[in-house]
Every structure is written in structure tokens, then in C-alpha cells.
Short mmCIF file of C-alpha atoms and ligand atoms in Angstrom, two decimals:
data_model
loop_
_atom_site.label_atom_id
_atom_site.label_comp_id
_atom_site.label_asym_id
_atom_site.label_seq_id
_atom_site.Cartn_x
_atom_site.Cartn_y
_atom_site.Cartn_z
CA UNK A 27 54.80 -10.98 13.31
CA UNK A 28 55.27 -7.23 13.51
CA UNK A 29 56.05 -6.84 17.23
CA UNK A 30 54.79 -3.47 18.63
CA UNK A 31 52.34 -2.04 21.20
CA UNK A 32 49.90 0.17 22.35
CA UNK A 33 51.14 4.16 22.71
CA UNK A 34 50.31 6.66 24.70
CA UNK A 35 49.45 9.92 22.92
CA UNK A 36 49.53 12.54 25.69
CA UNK A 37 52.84 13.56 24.33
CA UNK A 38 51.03 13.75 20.60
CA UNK A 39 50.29 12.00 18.14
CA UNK A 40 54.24 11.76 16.22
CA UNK A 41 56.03 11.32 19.42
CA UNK A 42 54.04 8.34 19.99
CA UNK A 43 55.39 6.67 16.40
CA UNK A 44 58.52 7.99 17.89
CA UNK A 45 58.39 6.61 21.36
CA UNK A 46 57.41 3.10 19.69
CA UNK A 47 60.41 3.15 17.78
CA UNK A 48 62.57 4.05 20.30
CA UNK A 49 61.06 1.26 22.45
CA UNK A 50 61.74 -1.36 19.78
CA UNK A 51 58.10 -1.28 18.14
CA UNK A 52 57.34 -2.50 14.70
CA UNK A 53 53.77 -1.49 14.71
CA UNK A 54 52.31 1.28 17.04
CA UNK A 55 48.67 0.96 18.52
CA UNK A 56 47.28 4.19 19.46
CA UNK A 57 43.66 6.33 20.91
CA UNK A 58 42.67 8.84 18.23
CA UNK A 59 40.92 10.66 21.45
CA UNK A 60 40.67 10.10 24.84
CA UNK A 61 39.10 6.63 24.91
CA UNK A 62 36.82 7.87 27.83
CA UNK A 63 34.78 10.38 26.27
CA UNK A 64 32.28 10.37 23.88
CA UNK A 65 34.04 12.61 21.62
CA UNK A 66 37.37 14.74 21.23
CA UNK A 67 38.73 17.81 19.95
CA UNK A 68 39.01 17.71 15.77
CA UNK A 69 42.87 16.36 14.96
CA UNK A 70 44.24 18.95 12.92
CA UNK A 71 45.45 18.18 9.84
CA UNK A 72 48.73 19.11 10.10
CA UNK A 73 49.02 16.71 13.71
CA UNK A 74 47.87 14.39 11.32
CA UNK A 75 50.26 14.73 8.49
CA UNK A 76 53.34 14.56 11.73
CA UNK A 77 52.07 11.47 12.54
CA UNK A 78 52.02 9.77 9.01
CA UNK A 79 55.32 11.43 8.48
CA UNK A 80 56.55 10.28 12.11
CA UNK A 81 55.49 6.44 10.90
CA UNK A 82 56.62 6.78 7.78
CA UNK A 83 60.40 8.26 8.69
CA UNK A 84 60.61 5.63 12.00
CA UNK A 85 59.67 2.76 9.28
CA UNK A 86 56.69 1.44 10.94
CA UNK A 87 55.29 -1.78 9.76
CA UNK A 88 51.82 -1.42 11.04
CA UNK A 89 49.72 0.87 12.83
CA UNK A 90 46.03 0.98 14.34
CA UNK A 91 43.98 2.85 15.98
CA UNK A 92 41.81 1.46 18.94
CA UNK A 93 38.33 2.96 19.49
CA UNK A 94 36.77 4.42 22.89
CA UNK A 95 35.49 2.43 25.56
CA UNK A 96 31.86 3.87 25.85
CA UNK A 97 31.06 2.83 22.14
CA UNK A 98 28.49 0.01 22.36
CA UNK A 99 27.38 -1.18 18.67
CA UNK A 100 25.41 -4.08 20.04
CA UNK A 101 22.92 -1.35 21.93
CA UNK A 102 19.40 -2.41 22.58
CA UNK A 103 18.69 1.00 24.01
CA UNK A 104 18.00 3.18 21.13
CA UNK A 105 20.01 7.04 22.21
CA UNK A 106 22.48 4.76 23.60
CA UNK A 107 22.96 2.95 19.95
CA UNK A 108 22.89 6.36 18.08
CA UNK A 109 25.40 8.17 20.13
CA UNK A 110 27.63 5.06 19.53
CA UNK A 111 27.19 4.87 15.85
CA UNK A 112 28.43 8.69 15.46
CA UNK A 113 31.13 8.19 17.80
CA UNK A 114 32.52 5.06 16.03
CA UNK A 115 32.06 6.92 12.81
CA UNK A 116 34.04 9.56 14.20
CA UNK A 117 36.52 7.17 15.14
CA UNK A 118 36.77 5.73 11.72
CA UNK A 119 37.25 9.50 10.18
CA UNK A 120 40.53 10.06 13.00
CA UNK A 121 41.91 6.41 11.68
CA UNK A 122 41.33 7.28 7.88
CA UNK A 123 42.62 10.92 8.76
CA UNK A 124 45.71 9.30 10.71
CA UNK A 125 46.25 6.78 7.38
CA UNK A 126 46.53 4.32 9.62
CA UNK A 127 45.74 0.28 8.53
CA UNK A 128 43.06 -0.74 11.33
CA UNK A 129 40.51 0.16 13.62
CA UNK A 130 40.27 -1.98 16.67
CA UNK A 131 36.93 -2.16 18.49
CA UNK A 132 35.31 -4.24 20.72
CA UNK A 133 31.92 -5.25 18.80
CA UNK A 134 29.44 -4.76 21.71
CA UNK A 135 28.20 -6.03 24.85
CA UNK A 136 23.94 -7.05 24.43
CA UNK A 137 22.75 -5.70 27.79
CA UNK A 138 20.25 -8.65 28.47
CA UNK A 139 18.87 -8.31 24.89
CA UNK A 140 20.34 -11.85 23.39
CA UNK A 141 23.32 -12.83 21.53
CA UNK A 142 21.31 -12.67 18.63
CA UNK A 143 19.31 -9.77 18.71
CA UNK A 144 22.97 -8.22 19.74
CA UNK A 145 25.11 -9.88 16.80
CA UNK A 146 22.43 -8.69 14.43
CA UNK A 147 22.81 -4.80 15.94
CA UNK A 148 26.71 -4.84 15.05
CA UNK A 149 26.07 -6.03 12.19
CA UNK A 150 23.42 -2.94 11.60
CA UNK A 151 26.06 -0.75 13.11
CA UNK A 152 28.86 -1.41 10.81
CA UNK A 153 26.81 -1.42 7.22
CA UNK A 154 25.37 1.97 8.31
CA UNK A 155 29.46 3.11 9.46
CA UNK A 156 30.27 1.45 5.64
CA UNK A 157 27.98 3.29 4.04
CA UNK A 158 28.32 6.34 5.17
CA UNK A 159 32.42 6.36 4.75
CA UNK A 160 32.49 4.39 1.68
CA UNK A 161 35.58 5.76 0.54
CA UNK A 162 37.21 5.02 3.82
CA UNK A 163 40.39 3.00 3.83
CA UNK A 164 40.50 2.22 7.50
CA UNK A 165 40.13 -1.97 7.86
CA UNK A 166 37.40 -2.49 11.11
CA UNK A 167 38.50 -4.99 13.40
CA UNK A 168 36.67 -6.85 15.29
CA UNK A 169 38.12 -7.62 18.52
CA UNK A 170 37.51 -11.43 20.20
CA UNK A 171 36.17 -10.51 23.96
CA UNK A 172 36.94 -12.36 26.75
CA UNK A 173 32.84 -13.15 27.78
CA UNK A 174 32.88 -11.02 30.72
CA UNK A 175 28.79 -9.74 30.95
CA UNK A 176 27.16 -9.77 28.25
CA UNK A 177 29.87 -8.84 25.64
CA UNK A 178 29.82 -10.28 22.12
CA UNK A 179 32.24 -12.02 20.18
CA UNK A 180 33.87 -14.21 22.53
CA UNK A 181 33.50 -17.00 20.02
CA UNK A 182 34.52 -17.47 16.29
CA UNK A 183 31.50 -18.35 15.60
CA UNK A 184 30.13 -14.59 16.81
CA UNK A 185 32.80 -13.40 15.07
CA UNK A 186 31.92 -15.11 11.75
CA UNK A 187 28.47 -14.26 11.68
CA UNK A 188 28.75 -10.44 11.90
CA UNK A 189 30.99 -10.37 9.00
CA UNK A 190 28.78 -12.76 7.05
CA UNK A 191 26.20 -10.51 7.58
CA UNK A 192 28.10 -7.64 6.82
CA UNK A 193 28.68 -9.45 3.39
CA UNK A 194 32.80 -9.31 4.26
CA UNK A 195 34.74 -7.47 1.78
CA UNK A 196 38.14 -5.94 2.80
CA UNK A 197 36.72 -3.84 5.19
CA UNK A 198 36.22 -5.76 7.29
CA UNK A 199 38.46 -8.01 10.13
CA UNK A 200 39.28 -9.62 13.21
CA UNK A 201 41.99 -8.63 15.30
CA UNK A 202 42.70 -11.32 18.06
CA UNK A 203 43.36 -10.74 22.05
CA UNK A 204 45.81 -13.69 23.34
CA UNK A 205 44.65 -12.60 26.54
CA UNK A 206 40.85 -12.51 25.91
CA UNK A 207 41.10 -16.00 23.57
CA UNK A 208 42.47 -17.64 27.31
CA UNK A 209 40.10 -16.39 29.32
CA UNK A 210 37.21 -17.29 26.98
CA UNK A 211 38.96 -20.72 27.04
CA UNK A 212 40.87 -21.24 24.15
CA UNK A 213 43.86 -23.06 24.95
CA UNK A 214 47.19 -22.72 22.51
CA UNK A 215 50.24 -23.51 24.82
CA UNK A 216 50.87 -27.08 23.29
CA UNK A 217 51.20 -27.75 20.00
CA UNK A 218 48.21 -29.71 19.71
CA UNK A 219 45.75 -27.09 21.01
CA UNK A 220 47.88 -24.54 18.56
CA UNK A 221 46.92 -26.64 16.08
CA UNK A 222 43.55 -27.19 16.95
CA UNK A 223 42.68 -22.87 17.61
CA UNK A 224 44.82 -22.67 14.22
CA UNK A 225 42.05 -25.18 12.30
CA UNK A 226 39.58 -22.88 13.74
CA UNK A 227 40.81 -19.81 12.60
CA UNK A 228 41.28 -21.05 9.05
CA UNK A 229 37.60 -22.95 9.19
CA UNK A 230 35.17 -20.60 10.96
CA UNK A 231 36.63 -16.78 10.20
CA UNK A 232 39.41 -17.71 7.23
CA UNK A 233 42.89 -16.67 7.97
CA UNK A 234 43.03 -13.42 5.75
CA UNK A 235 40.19 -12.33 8.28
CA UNK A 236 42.59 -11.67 11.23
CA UNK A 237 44.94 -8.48 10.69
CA UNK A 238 46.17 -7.98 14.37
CA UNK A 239 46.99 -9.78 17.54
CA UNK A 240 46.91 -8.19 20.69
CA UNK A 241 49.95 -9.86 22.78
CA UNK A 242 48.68 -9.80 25.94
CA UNK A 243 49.35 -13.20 28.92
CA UNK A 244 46.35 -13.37 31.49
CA UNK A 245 46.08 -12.55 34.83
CA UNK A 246 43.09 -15.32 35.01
CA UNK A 247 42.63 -18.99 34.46
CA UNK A 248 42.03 -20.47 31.01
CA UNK A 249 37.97 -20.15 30.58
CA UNK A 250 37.98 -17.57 33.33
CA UNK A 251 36.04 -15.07 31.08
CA UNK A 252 37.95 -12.27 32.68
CA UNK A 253 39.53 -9.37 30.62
CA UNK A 254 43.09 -9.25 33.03
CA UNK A 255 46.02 -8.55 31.22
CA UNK A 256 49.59 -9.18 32.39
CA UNK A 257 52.88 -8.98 31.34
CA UNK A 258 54.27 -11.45 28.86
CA UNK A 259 55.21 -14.73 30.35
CA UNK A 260 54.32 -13.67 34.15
CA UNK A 261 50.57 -14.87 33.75
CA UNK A 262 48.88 -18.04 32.89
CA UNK A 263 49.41 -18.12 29.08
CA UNK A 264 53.25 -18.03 30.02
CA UNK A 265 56.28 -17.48 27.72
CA UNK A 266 55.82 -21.14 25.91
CA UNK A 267 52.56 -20.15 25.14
CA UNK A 268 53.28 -17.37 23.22
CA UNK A 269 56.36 -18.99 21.00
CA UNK A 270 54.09 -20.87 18.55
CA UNK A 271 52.12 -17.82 17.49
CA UNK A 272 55.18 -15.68 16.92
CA UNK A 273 56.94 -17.94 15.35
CA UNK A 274 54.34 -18.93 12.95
CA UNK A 275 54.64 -17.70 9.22
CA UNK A 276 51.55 -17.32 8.78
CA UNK A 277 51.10 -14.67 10.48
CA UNK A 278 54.61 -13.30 9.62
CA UNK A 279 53.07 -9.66 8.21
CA UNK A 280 50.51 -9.05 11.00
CA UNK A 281 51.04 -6.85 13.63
CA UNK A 282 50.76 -8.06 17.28
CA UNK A 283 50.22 -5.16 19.84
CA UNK A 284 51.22 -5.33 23.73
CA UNK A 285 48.67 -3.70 25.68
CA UNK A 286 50.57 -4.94 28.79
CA UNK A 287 50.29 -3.16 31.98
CA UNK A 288 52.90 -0.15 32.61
CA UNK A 289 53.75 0.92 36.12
CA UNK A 290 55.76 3.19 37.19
CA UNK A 291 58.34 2.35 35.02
CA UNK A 292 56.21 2.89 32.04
CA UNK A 293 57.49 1.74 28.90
CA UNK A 294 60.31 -0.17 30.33
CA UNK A 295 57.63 -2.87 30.92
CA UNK A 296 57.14 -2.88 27.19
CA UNK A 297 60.79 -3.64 26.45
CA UNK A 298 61.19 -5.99 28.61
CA UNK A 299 57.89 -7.73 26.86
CA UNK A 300 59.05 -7.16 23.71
CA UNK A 301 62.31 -9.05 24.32
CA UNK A 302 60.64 -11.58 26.22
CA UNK A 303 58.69 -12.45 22.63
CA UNK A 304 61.70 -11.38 20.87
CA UNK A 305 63.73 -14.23 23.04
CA UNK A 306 60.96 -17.21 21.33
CA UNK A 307 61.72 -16.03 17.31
CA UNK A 308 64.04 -18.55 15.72
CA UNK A 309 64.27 -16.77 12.76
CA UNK A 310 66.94 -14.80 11.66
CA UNK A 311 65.35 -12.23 10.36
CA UNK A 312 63.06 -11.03 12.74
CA UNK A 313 65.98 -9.07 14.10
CA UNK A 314 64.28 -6.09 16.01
CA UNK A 315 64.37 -2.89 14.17
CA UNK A 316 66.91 -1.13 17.04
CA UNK A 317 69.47 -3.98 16.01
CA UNK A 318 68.97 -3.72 12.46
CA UNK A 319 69.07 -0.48 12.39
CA UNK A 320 71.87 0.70 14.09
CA UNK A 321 70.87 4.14 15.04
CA UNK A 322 69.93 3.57 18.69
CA UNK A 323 71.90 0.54 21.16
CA UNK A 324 69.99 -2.22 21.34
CA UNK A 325 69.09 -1.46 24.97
CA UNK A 326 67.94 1.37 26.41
CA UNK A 327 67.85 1.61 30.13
CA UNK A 328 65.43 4.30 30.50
CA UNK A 329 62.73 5.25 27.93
CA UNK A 330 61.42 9.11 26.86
CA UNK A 331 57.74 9.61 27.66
ZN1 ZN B 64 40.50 -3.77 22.97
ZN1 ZN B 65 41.45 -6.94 27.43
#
């Protein structure tokens, strides 16, 4: 797995490819805009260009972009649905502008109009975004939820059927919330119920179909349906949970993100997560890039940002 995390880009857009490598990131996670606002300044396109150049020159593996919060593609309320549709459009033209490999969203929440009237409306929502950017290179992700309200995709199965009825292709994927897959009660800290959420994967959504992990332990009991994140190995998913799926090779080219909480000591928290996961690898080659690369000691005591 490409171990990385979630950026800040209040600094801009480069430094935050930079900041992830000096934190030990593989892969960098970042907002194209502020994620609480319906829309955001244009990126210009020389920020833009800095920021491929940034990934490219700090040898990033992966990189995504995750949407706003106020998008809701599973809208039964009609302005509501509309405004989302251009914003998430507008999100997919900052990921394609950025170059970068995936769009995370969360599919929707139904507001009280059914699961099924709501699947079908994301599935609406993401032919019209295809359509209308169908040179786009961007990959959508789906992201599992945790089931808190009425939010969709908590299941596979939800999963499944909005990219069967988005007729799949390589648009289209699932990235995958540790932390949300616990609290919707998915349990994968033995090997047997590994096994058993790894059968799922490969029978309901087909294990090309998830691109990203977000590497996140809960806060909340298995089944809890509550979206609390904690650090890695201080919550309820614990360290042993988390060595099967980093270890695994089947997943050995997809990015996992940390969208961990950060205190006070900001990204510190990150490293100490990423060495935490780094601590389960048995393999010898997933080496973290500072190591490999010699340019910066393996530890850094305090981090820029
Ligand atoms: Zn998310
Ligand atoms: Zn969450």
C-alpha cells in the first residue's frame, strides 16, 4: 500500500506535495477548495502546473482529491440536487486540472426519500458529471459511509449498485474508509473476518473497483454507525487490525490516506501514524520513501506547516 494522508492546502497547493513528503507520505490527499463552501476561487493554471511538478519532483505514488462536504448527489430536493451536481462537476474540473488519479466523495445522504429512490439519484448524478466531462481523466470514488442518518453506501451492496447502474467503466471506483467499514460493522481484526470482508470485496464490488483506503481506527464500537476517526492503533480497530490490510499484496499499488485527527502538534500526529502502520509491513521493500531516499533523516522531530 502507498502510505500517505490527507494535506492541508492553506500553505498552497505544492507545499502540500511537499509537506507530505517531508512527513513520510507516499500518496497525498488534498481539498481542491475549501471543503465548506459551495464553490472557490478558479486554481490558476500555473498553481496547478506547481503542484503536478511538486508531485512529480517529491515522487509521489498517488494523489486524490477529496470533494466538499455540502455536495449531496443523493438530493431529493430539486435546487439542492442542482447546486450539487455543478459543484461536484467543478470539483471534478480542479482534480482533472490538478492531474491528480481520484476524486473522493461521499455518494449522498437520502434525506427521508429511500435508499432506493437515493441510490438511483447518484447514480443520475454521476452519468450527467460523465457526460458532461467525458474527456476527464479523474477516477470518481465512491466513498463507503459509516450509516450515520440517512447516508448511502454504507454497504457493498449500495456500493455495487450505483456503479452497475452507472454501467462501470474506468471511471468509476470505490475508495474504502477503515474507519467508516467498523462503524458500519464490518469486522477485519482476525484473520477470519479479513478473509471474510476480503470475499466480499472481490464478490459484490470486484477488487479492481477499490483504488484508495482511507486509514483511519474508530473512535466508536464496531456497528456503531458513527463517522469518529482516531489515531492509528489508539481506537477500537487497534494496531492488529490494521496489519492484514497493509500487508496484503493485493492491494500493494493503492494508496491508503490518514485522515487522522491533528492537534496541536499537527502533522506530528501523522508521523507517528504513519510509523505506527509502517511498524506492521514485513516486507522489505516497503521501506518509507525518507529511508530510501536519503535526502531527509528518517525522523523529523518537528514538521513545516
Ligand atoms: Zn470522506
Ligand atoms: Zn469519516
Amino acid at each position: 500500500m502507498f502510505l500517505g494522508a490527507h494535506i492541508g492546502i492553506a500553505d498552497g497547493l505544492a507545499n502540500a506535495a511537499h509537506t507530505g513528503h517531508a512527513i513520510g507520505c507516499e500518496a497525498i490527499q488534498i481539498f481542491a477548495k475549501s471543503p465548506q463552501m459551495w464553490a472557490g476561487p478558479p486554481i490558476p493554471a500555473a498553481a496547478a502546473e506547481e503542484f503536478r511538478a511538486a508531485v512529480r519532483a517529491e515522487r509521489l505514488r498517488a494523489t486524490a482529491v477529496h470533494h466538499g462536504y455540502l455536495v449531496n448527489l443523493a438530493s431529493p430536493k430539486r435546487p439542492m440536487l442542482a447546486r450539487s451536481r455543478r459543484a461536484f462537476l467543478d470539483e471534478i474540473r480542479r482534480a482533472d486540472l490538478l492531474g491528480v488519479d481520484g476524486l473522493i466523495f461521499h455518494p449522498g445522504a437520502h434525506l427521508g426519500s429511500g435508499p432506493e429512490a437515493g441510490l438511483k439519484t447518484i447514480a443520475e448524478s454521476l452519468r450527467q458529471a460523465l457526460e458532461a466531462d467525458p474527456d476527464g481523466k479523474v477516477r470518481l470514488l465512491l466513498e463507503n459511509a459509516a450509516g450515520q442518518g440517512t447516508a448511502l453506501c454504507t454497504t457493498f451492496e449500495e456500493l455495487a449498485t450505483v456503479i452497475a447502474a452507472v454501467g462501470g467503466g474506468p471511471r468509476v471506483g470505490v475508495a474504502l474508509d477503515t474507519c467508516h467499514l467498523f462503524a458500519s460493522g464490518v469486522d477485519f481484526r482476525t484473520d477470519e473476518s479479513y478473509g471474510t470482508l476480503v470475499d466480499r470485496i472481490d464478490g459484490i464490488l470486484h477488487r479492481g473497483t477499490v483504488r484508495a483506503f482511507h486509514l483511519n481506527d474508530a473512535k466508536a464500537d464496531l456497528g456503531s454507525h458513527l463517522d469518529r476517526h482516531e489515531n492509528i492503533g489508539k481506537g477500537q480497530i487497534g494496531l492488529e487490525g490494521f496489519r492484514r490490510l497493509v500487508n496484503d499484496s493485493r492491494w500493494s499499488e493503492t494508496p491508503g490516506y490518514l485522515e487522522t485527527p491533528i492537534d496541536e502538534r499537527g502533522y506530528d500526529r501523522y508521523v507517528e501514524d504513519l510509523r505506527s502502520l509502517r511498524g506492521l509491513l514485513k516486507s522489505p521493500t516497503a521501506e518509507p520513501p525518507t529511508r530510501s531516499a536519503g535526502r531527509r533523516p528518517a525522523r523529523r522531530a518537528s514538521i513545516v506547516k
